[in-house]
């Protein structure tokens, strides 16, 4: 089992950006949690990727085909705007889990729509960085039940 974790814009600023919403842990801690969780859950490989650019994220999703068995994705602000990321997820048709650090459902109206989520089989929100472990566990369960 190989997993790709994709993070969208401004998530590289974790620990600095709005700590009241996203916490004080850094992006390096997010990477560490994903590697630790993936190892414990039996993934042979996990790549943790971040980009501030929509097209780069689309390229990364397309490149996952044939290399990864599933995707965990936090598209960040692109969640609420990007049909291109939704279409890329649909194109590769890999099992995908949407994850958000904050509880987007309890935030502004404009965060209520999730395009990427329409191509995901599960959604984890409001669990902080621990949500990435939860998302990887859901992906592992899905891959085991194939
Ligand atoms: C986020 C929520 C988004 O609305 C926001 O634009 C982000 C982060 C989260 O993880 O809570 O950048 O995806």
mmCIF file of C-alpha atoms and ligand atoms in Angstrom:
data_model
loop_
_atom_site.group_PDB
_atom_site.id
_atom_site.type_symbol
_atom_site.label_atom_id
_atom_site.label_comp_id
_atom_site.label_asym_id
_atom_site.label_seq_id
_atom_site.Cartn_x
_atom_site.Cartn_y
_atom_site.Cartn_z
ATOM 1 C CA UNK A 1 0.000 0.000 0.000
ATOM 2 C CA UNK A 2 1.333 3.383 -1.024
ATOM 3 C CA UNK A 3 -0.316 6.638 0.019
ATOM 4 C CA UNK A 4 0.039 10.171 -1.246
ATOM 5 C CA UNK A 5 -0.833 13.015 1.142
ATOM 6 C CA UNK A 6 -1.479 16.306 -0.661
ATOM 7 C CA UNK A 7 -1.665 19.674 1.082
ATOM 8 C CA UNK A 8 -2.800 22.879 -0.564
ATOM 9 C CA UNK A 9 -1.963 26.570 -0.180
ATOM 10 C CA UNK A 10 -0.753 28.122 3.072
ATOM 11 C CA UNK A 11 -0.473 24.801 4.901
ATOM 12 C CA UNK A 12 3.312 25.297 4.774
ATOM 13 C CA UNK A 13 2.603 28.224 7.149
ATOM 14 C CA UNK A 14 1.226 25.978 9.902
ATOM 15 C CA UNK A 15 2.368 27.129 13.324
ATOM 16 C CA UNK A 16 2.549 30.724 12.073
ATOM 17 C CA UNK A 17 -0.836 31.173 10.369
ATOM 18 C CA UNK A 18 -3.879 31.758 12.592
ATOM 19 C CA UNK A 19 -2.768 29.478 15.462
ATOM 20 C CA UNK A 20 -6.166 29.948 17.139
ATOM 21 C CA UNK A 21 -7.700 28.042 14.225
ATOM 22 C CA UNK A 22 -4.918 25.766 12.970
ATOM 23 C CA UNK A 23 -2.860 25.222 16.129
ATOM 24 C CA UNK A 24 0.775 25.933 16.917
ATOM 25 C CA UNK A 25 2.346 22.834 15.365
ATOM 26 C CA UNK A 26 4.438 23.333 12.236
ATOM 27 C CA UNK A 27 4.151 21.733 8.803
ATOM 28 C CA UNK A 28 7.154 19.572 9.748
ATOM 29 C CA UNK A 29 5.026 18.110 12.565
ATOM 30 C CA UNK A 30 2.233 17.361 10.075
ATOM 31 C CA UNK A 31 4.800 15.494 7.935
ATOM 32 C CA UNK A 32 6.066 13.592 10.971
ATOM 33 C CA UNK A 33 2.536 12.549 12.004
ATOM 34 C CA UNK A 34 1.795 11.266 8.497
ATOM 35 C CA UNK A 35 5.016 9.234 8.299
ATOM 36 C CA UNK A 36 4.496 7.755 11.772
ATOM 37 C CA UNK A 37 0.819 6.925 11.119
ATOM 38 C CA UNK A 38 1.521 5.441 7.691
ATOM 39 C CA UNK A 39 4.212 3.190 9.161
ATOM 40 C CA UNK A 40 1.919 2.011 11.984
ATOM 41 C CA UNK A 41 -0.977 1.418 9.573
ATOM 42 C CA UNK A 42 1.126 -0.795 7.318
ATOM 43 C CA UNK A 43 1.719 1.511 4.381
ATOM 44 C CA UNK A 44 4.939 0.589 2.583
ATOM 45 C CA UNK A 45 5.358 4.177 1.452
ATOM 46 C CA UNK A 46 3.875 7.608 2.065
ATOM 47 C CA UNK A 47 4.752 10.830 0.285
ATOM 48 C CA UNK A 48 3.679 14.063 1.939
ATOM 49 C CA UNK A 49 3.432 16.871 -0.603
ATOM 50 C CA UNK A 50 2.514 20.556 -0.345
ATOM 51 C CA UNK A 51 1.995 23.218 -2.986
ATOM 52 C CA UNK A 52 0.557 26.711 -3.101
ATOM 53 C CA UNK A 53 -0.306 26.262 -6.797
ATOM 54 C CA UNK A 54 -3.490 24.740 -8.161
ATOM 55 C CA UNK A 55 -1.931 23.382 -11.396
ATOM 56 C CA UNK A 56 0.932 21.785 -9.473
ATOM 57 C CA UNK A 57 -1.619 19.968 -7.312
ATOM 58 C CA UNK A 58 -3.483 18.815 -10.446
ATOM 59 C CA UNK A 59 -0.156 17.541 -11.880
ATOM 60 C CA UNK A 60 0.583 15.704 -8.619
ATOM 61 C CA UNK A 61 -2.832 13.986 -8.609
ATOM 62 C CA UNK A 62 -2.409 12.940 -12.247
ATOM 63 C CA UNK A 63 1.088 11.616 -11.498
ATOM 64 C CA UNK A 64 -0.290 9.466 -8.659
ATOM 65 C CA UNK A 65 -1.834 7.079 -11.169
ATOM 66 C CA UNK A 66 0.219 3.886 -11.256
ATOM 67 C CA UNK A 67 2.393 5.001 -8.330
ATOM 68 C CA UNK A 68 0.030 5.287 -5.362
ATOM 69 C CA UNK A 69 -2.948 3.240 -4.160
ATOM 70 C CA UNK A 70 -4.791 6.119 -2.541
ATOM 71 C CA UNK A 71 -4.768 9.802 -1.687
ATOM 72 C CA UNK A 72 -5.353 11.874 1.441
ATOM 73 C CA UNK A 73 -5.979 15.467 0.421
ATOM 74 C CA UNK A 74 -6.349 18.777 2.201
ATOM 75 C CA UNK A 75 -6.846 21.149 -0.721
ATOM 76 C CA UNK A 76 -7.021 24.077 1.775
ATOM 77 C CA UNK A 77 -8.650 27.126 0.141
ATOM 78 C CA UNK A 78 -8.855 25.273 -3.209
ATOM 79 C CA UNK A 79 -11.377 22.967 -1.528
ATOM 80 C CA UNK A 80 -13.974 25.670 -1.988
ATOM 81 C CA UNK A 81 -13.039 26.836 -5.494
ATOM 82 C CA UNK A 82 -11.274 24.197 -7.559
ATOM 83 C CA UNK A 83 -13.211 22.171 -10.081
ATOM 84 C CA UNK A 84 -9.808 21.352 -11.647
ATOM 85 C CA UNK A 85 -8.757 19.439 -8.506
ATOM 86 C CA UNK A 86 -12.144 17.686 -8.394
ATOM 87 C CA UNK A 87 -11.766 16.672 -12.045
ATOM 88 C CA UNK A 88 -8.192 15.426 -11.470
ATOM 89 C CA UNK A 89 -9.364 13.240 -8.566
ATOM 90 C CA UNK A 90 -12.163 11.878 -10.751
ATOM 91 C CA UNK A 91 -9.736 11.308 -13.618
ATOM 92 C CA UNK A 92 -7.335 9.106 -11.661
ATOM 93 C CA UNK A 93 -10.209 7.445 -9.757
ATOM 94 C CA UNK A 94 -7.996 6.499 -6.793
ATOM 95 C CA UNK A 95 -9.668 6.151 -3.378
ATOM 96 C CA UNK A 96 -9.340 9.536 -1.705
ATOM 97 C CA UNK A 97 -10.054 10.985 1.744
ATOM 98 C CA UNK A 98 -10.625 14.718 2.287
ATOM 99 C CA UNK A 99 -9.099 16.132 5.457
ATOM 100 C CA UNK A 100 -9.322 19.562 7.120
ATOM 101 C CA UNK A 101 -7.540 20.652 10.266
ATOM 102 C CA UNK A 102 -10.303 23.034 11.317
ATOM 103 C CA UNK A 103 -14.018 22.350 11.549
ATOM 104 C CA UNK A 104 -14.895 23.921 8.205
ATOM 105 C CA UNK A 105 -18.592 23.164 8.695
ATOM 106 C CA UNK A 106 -18.720 25.586 11.628
ATOM 107 C CA UNK A 107 -16.876 28.394 9.808
ATOM 108 C CA UNK A 108 -17.793 30.966 7.126
ATOM 109 C CA UNK A 109 -20.454 30.269 4.529
ATOM 110 C CA UNK A 110 -17.868 30.252 1.701
ATOM 111 C CA UNK A 111 -16.138 27.251 3.304
ATOM 112 C CA UNK A 112 -19.312 25.161 3.200
ATOM 113 C CA UNK A 113 -18.842 23.984 -0.374
ATOM 114 C CA UNK A 114 -16.237 21.309 -1.059
ATOM 115 C CA UNK A 115 -15.581 20.459 -4.695
ATOM 116 C CA UNK A 116 -12.740 18.002 -3.995
ATOM 117 C CA UNK A 117 -14.952 16.265 -1.447
ATOM 118 C CA UNK A 118 -17.281 15.201 -4.239
ATOM 119 C CA UNK A 119 -14.569 12.780 -5.401
ATOM 120 C CA UNK A 120 -13.661 11.501 -1.915
ATOM 121 C CA UNK A 121 -15.173 8.503 -0.127
ATOM 122 C CA UNK A 122 -14.660 10.008 3.342
ATOM 123 C CA UNK A 123 -14.139 13.347 5.054
ATOM 124 C CA UNK A 124 -12.320 14.213 8.301
ATOM 125 C CA UNK A 125 -12.697 17.725 9.754
ATOM 126 C CA UNK A 126 -11.929 19.531 12.973
ATOM 127 C CA UNK A 127 -9.526 16.968 14.441
ATOM 128 C CA UNK A 128 -6.414 19.110 14.094
ATOM 129 C CA UNK A 129 -3.282 17.402 12.774
ATOM 130 C CA UNK A 130 -4.529 14.118 14.273
ATOM 131 C CA UNK A 131 -7.087 14.169 11.476
ATOM 132 C CA UNK A 132 -4.337 13.086 9.066
ATOM 133 C CA UNK A 133 -3.816 9.882 11.043
ATOM 134 C CA UNK A 134 -7.598 9.313 11.004
ATOM 135 C CA UNK A 135 -7.717 9.934 7.250
ATOM 136 C CA UNK A 136 -4.835 7.500 6.602
ATOM 137 C CA UNK A 137 -6.607 4.892 8.778
ATOM 138 C CA UNK A 138 -9.799 5.284 6.724
ATOM 139 C CA UNK A 139 -7.755 4.893 3.542
ATOM 140 C CA UNK A 140 -6.012 1.776 4.889
ATOM 141 C CA UNK A 141 -9.400 0.220 5.792
ATOM 142 C CA UNK A 142 -10.690 0.960 2.322
ATOM 143 C CA UNK A 143 -7.614 -0.538 0.628
ATOM 144 C CA UNK A 144 -7.811 -3.664 2.835
ATOM 145 C CA UNK A 145 -11.467 -4.199 1.936
ATOM 146 C CA UNK A 146 -10.743 -4.136 -1.820
HETATM 147 C C1 LIG B 1 -8.439 24.111 5.746
HETATM 148 C C2 LIG B 1 -9.768 24.874 5.745
HETATM 149 C C3 LIG B 1 -9.870 25.779 4.536
HETATM 150 O O1 LIG B 1 -11.118 26.464 4.525
HETATM 151 C C4 LIG B 1 -8.751 26.806 4.564
HETATM 152 O O2 LIG B 1 -8.792 27.611 3.403
HETATM 153 C C5 LIG B 1 -7.416 26.203 4.757
HETATM 154 C C6 LIG B 1 -7.262 25.060 5.653
HETATM 155 C C7 LIG B 1 -8.258 23.267 7.022
HETATM 156 O O3 LIG B 1 -7.409 22.385 6.998
HETATM 157 O O4 LIG B 1 -8.942 23.485 8.028
HETATM 158 O O5 LIG B 1 -6.421 26.711 4.246
HETATM 159 O O6 LIG B 1 -8.438 23.231 4.653
#
